[in-house]
Tab-separated table of C-alpha atoms in Angstrom:
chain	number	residue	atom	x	y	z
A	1	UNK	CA	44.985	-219.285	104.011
A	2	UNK	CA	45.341	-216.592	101.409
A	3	UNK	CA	43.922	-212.637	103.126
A	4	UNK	CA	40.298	-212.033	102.255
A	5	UNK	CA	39.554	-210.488	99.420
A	6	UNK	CA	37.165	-208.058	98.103
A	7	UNK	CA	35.068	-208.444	94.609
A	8	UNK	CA	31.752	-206.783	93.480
A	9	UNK	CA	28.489	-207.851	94.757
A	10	UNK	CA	27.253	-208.840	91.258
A	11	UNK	CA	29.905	-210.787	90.686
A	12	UNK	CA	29.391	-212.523	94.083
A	13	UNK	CA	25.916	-212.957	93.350
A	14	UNK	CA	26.485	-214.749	89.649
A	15	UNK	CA	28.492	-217.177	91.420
A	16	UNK	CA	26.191	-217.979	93.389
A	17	UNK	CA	23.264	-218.171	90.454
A	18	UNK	CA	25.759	-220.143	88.719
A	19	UNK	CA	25.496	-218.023	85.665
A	20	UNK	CA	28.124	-217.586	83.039
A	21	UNK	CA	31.148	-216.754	83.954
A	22	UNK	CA	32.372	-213.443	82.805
A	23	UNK	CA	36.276	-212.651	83.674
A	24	UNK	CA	35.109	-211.018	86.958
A	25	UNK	CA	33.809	-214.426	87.695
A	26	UNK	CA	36.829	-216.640	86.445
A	27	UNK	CA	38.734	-213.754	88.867
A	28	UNK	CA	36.629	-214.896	91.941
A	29	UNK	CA	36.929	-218.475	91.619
A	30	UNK	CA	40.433	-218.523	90.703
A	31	UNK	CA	40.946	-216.336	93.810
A	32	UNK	CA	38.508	-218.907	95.916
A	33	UNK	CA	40.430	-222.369	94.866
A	34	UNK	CA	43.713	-220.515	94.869
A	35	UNK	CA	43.725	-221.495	90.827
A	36	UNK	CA	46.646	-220.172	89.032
A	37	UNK	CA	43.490	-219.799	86.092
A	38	UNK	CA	40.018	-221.563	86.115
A	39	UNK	CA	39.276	-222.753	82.322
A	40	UNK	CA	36.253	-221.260	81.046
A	41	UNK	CA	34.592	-225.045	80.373
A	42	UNK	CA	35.303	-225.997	84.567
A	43	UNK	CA	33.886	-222.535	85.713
A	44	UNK	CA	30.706	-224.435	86.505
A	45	UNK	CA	33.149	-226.615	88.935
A	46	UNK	CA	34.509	-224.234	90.261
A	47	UNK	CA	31.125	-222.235	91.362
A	48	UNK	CA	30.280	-225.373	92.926
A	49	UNK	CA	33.184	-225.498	95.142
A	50	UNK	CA	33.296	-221.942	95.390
A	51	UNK	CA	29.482	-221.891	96.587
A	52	UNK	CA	29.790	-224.975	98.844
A	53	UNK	CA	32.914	-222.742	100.419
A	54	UNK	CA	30.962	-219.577	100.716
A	55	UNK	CA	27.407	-221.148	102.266
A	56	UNK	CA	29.618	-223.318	104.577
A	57	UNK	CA	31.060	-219.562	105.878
A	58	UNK	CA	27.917	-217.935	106.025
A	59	UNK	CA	24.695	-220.448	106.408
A	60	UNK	CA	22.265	-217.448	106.268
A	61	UNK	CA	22.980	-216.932	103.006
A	62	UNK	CA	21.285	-219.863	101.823
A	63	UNK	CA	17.925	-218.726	103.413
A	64	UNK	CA	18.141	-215.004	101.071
A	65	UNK	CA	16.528	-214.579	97.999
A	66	UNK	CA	18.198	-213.421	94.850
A	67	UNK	CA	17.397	-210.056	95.113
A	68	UNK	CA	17.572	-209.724	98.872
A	69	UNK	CA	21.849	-210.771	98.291
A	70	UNK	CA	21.899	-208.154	95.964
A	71	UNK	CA	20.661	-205.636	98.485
A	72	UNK	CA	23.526	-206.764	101.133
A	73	UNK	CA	25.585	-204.131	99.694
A	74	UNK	CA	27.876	-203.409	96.617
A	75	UNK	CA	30.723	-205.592	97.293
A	76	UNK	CA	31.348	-208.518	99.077
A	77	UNK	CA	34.990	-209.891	100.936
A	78	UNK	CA	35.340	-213.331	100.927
A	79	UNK	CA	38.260	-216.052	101.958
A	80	UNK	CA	39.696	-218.043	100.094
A	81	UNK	CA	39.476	-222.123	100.721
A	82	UNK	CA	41.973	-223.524	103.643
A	83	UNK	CA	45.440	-224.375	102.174
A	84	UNK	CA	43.957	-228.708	101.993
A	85	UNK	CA	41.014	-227.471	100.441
A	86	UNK	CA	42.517	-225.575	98.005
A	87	UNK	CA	44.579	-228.023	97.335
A	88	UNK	CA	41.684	-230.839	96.292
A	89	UNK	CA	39.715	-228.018	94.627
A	90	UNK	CA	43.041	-227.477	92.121
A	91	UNK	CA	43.952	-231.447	91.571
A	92	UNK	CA	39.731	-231.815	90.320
A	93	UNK	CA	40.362	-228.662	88.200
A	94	UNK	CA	44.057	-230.085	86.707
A	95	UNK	CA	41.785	-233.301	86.136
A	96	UNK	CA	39.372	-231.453	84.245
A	97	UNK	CA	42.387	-229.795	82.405
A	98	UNK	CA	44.502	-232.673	81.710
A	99	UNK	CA	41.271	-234.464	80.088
A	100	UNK	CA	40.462	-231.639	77.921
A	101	UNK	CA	43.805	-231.464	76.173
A	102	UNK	CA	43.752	-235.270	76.119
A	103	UNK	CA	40.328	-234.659	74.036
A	104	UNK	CA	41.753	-232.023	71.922
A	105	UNK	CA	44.503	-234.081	70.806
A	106	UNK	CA	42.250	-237.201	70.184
A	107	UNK	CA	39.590	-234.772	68.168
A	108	UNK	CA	43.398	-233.680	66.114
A	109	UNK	CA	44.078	-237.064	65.536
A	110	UNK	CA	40.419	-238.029	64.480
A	111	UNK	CA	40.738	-235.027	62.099
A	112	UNK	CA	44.122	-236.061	60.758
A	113	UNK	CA	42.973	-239.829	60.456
A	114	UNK	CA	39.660	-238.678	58.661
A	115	UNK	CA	41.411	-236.829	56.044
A	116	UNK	CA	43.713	-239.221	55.851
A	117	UNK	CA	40.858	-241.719	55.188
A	118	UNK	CA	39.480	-239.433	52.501
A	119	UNK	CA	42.702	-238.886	50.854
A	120	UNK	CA	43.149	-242.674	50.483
A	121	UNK	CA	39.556	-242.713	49.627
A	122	UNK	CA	40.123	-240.769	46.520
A	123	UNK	CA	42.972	-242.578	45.645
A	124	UNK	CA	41.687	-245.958	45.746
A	125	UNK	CA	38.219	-245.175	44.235
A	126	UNK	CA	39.806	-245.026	40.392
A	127	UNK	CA	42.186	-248.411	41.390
A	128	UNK	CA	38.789	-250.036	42.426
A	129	UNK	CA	37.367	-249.385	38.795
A	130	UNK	CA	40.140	-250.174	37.305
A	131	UNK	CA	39.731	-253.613	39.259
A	132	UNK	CA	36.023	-254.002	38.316
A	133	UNK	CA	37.125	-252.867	34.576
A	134	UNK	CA	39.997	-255.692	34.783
A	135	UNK	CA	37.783	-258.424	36.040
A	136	UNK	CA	35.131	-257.350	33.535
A	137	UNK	CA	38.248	-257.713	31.077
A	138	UNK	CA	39.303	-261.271	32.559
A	139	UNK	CA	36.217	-262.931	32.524
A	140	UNK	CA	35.243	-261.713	28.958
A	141	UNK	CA	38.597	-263.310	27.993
A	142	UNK	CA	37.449	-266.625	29.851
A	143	UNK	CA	34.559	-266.472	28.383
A	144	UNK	CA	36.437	-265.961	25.069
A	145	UNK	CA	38.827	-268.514	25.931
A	146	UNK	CA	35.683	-271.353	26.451
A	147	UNK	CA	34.396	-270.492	23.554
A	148	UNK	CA	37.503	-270.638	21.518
A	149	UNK	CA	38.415	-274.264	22.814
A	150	UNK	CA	35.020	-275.524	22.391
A	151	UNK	CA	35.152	-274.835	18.842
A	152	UNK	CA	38.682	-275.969	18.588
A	153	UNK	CA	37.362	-278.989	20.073
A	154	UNK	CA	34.518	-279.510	17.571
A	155	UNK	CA	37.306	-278.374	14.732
A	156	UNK	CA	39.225	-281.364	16.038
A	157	UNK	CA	36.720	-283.797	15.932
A	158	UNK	CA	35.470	-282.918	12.445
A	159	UNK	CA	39.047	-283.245	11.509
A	160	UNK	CA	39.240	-286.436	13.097
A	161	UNK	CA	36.393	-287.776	11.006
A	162	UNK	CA	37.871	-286.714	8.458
A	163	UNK	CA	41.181	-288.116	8.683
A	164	UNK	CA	38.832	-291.443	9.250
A	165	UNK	CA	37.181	-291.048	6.165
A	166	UNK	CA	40.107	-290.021	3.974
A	167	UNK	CA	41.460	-293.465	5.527
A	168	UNK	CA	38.803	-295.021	4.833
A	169	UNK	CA	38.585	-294.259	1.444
A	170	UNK	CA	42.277	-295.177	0.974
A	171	UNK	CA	41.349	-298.219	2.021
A	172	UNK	CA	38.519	-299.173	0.029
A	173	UNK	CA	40.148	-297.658	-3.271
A	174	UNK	CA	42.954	-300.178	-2.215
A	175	UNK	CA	40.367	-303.261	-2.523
A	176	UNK	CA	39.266	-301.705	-5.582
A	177	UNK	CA	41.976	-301.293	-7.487
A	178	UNK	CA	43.078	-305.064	-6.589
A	179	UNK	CA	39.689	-306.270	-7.657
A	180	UNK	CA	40.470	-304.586	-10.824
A	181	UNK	CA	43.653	-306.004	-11.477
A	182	UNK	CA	42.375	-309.944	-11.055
A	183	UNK	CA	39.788	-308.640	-13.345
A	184	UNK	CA	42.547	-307.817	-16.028
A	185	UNK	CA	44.589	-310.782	-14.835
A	186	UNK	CA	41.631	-313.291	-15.702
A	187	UNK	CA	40.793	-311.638	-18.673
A	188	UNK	CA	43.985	-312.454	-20.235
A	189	UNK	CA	43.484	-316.131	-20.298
A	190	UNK	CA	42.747	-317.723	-23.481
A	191	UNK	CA	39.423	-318.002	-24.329
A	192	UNK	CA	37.940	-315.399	-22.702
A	193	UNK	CA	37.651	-312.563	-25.144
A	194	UNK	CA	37.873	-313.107	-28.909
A	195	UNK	CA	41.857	-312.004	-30.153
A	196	UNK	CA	41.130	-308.694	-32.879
A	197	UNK	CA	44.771	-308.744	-34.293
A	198	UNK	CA	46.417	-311.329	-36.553
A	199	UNK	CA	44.565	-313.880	-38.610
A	200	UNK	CA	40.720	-313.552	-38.791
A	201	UNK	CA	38.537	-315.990	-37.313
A	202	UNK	CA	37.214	-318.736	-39.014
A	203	UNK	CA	33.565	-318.624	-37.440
A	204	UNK	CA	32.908	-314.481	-38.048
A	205	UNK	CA	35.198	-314.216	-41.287
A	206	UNK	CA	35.648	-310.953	-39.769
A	207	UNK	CA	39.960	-309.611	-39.473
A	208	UNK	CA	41.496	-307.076	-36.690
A	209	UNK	CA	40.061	-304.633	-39.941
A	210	UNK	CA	36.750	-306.146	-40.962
A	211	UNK	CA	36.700	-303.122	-43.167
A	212	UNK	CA	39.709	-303.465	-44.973
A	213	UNK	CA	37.969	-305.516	-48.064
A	214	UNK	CA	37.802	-303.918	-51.547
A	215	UNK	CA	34.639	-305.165	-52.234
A	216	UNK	CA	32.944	-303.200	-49.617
């Protein structure tokens, strides 16, 4: 066990209060636990340790007011914990101290992930409208693209009916124009239409020129 050691009577009396710890305080405990340093965010630990020590050495204690400590005197010597004791009390503390730069790198990694999640924010906000500007783009040209082989479609089939027609037509101008030349074919045998050239008929007394005579 480490020699008793002296400290001021206010300072003995915060710990006990558990007030904030001032670096009179942080002294004390650190001297109590045999702490190389007690971290200003385990002082409350280490009061409790430190006050559990001190009441176990002097009971009475616990039955004096605040301000009846304060009159005890102006300083105070206290021991510090047992070599085992101190020994716990400094693994809880290197606990407490491990976890809290554990924390403080997981808070710097949060910090580093969130900006990088804003940085790739910012970057992939004006590829996402460019996206929504390309589909807008795509289905416009689908849309375009329906449109254009419906009317092809409809261009098609009027052409079609066309073609059928213009066949069609061929066709019947075909059965025409044969009709036409029986008609000429019959109309060359004799008999059937009165010969205007040569000799005039007997029956009209009229020539191929029924004007030709003088007498006229």
């Amino acid at each position: 066990m480490a020699e008793a050691k002296v400290f001021p009577m206010n300072t003995f009396v915060s710990v006990l209060r558990g007030e904030a710890a001032d670096q009179n305080q942080l002294d004390m405990l650190a001297y109590i636990t045999q702490a190389e340093t007690i971290d200003t965010d385990f002082a409350a630990v280490a009061q409790a340790l430190s006050k559990a020590w001190i009441y176990e050495q002097e009971p009475a204690l616990t039955k004096y007011a605040e301000g009846d400590i304060a009159k005890l005197g102006n300083q105070v010597k206290i021991d510090a914990l047992p070599e085992g004791e101190a020994e716990r009390a400094k693994t809880v503390l290197e606990v407490l101290a491990a976890l809290k730069a554990e924390n403080a790198e997981l808070k710097a990694a949060n910090a580093k992930l969130t900006e990088e999640k804003e940085a790739l924010t910012k970057e992939l906000d004006p590829l996402k409208a460019k996206v929504k500007t390309f589909d807008a783009a795509n289905k416009a040209g689908q849309k375009q693209i329906t449109v254009a082989s419906s009317k092809i479609d409809e261009m098609t089939k009027k052409l079609n009916e066309l073609s059928d027609e213009v066949e069609r037509i061929k066709k019947e101008g075909v059965v025409v124009a044969g009709v036409a030349g029986e008609a000429g074919a019959a109309g060359d045998a004799p008999g059937d239409a009165p010969d205007t050239g040569g000799e005039p008929e007997a029956d009209f007394g009229f020539g191929s020129n029924p004007f030709a005579d003088s007498s006229w």
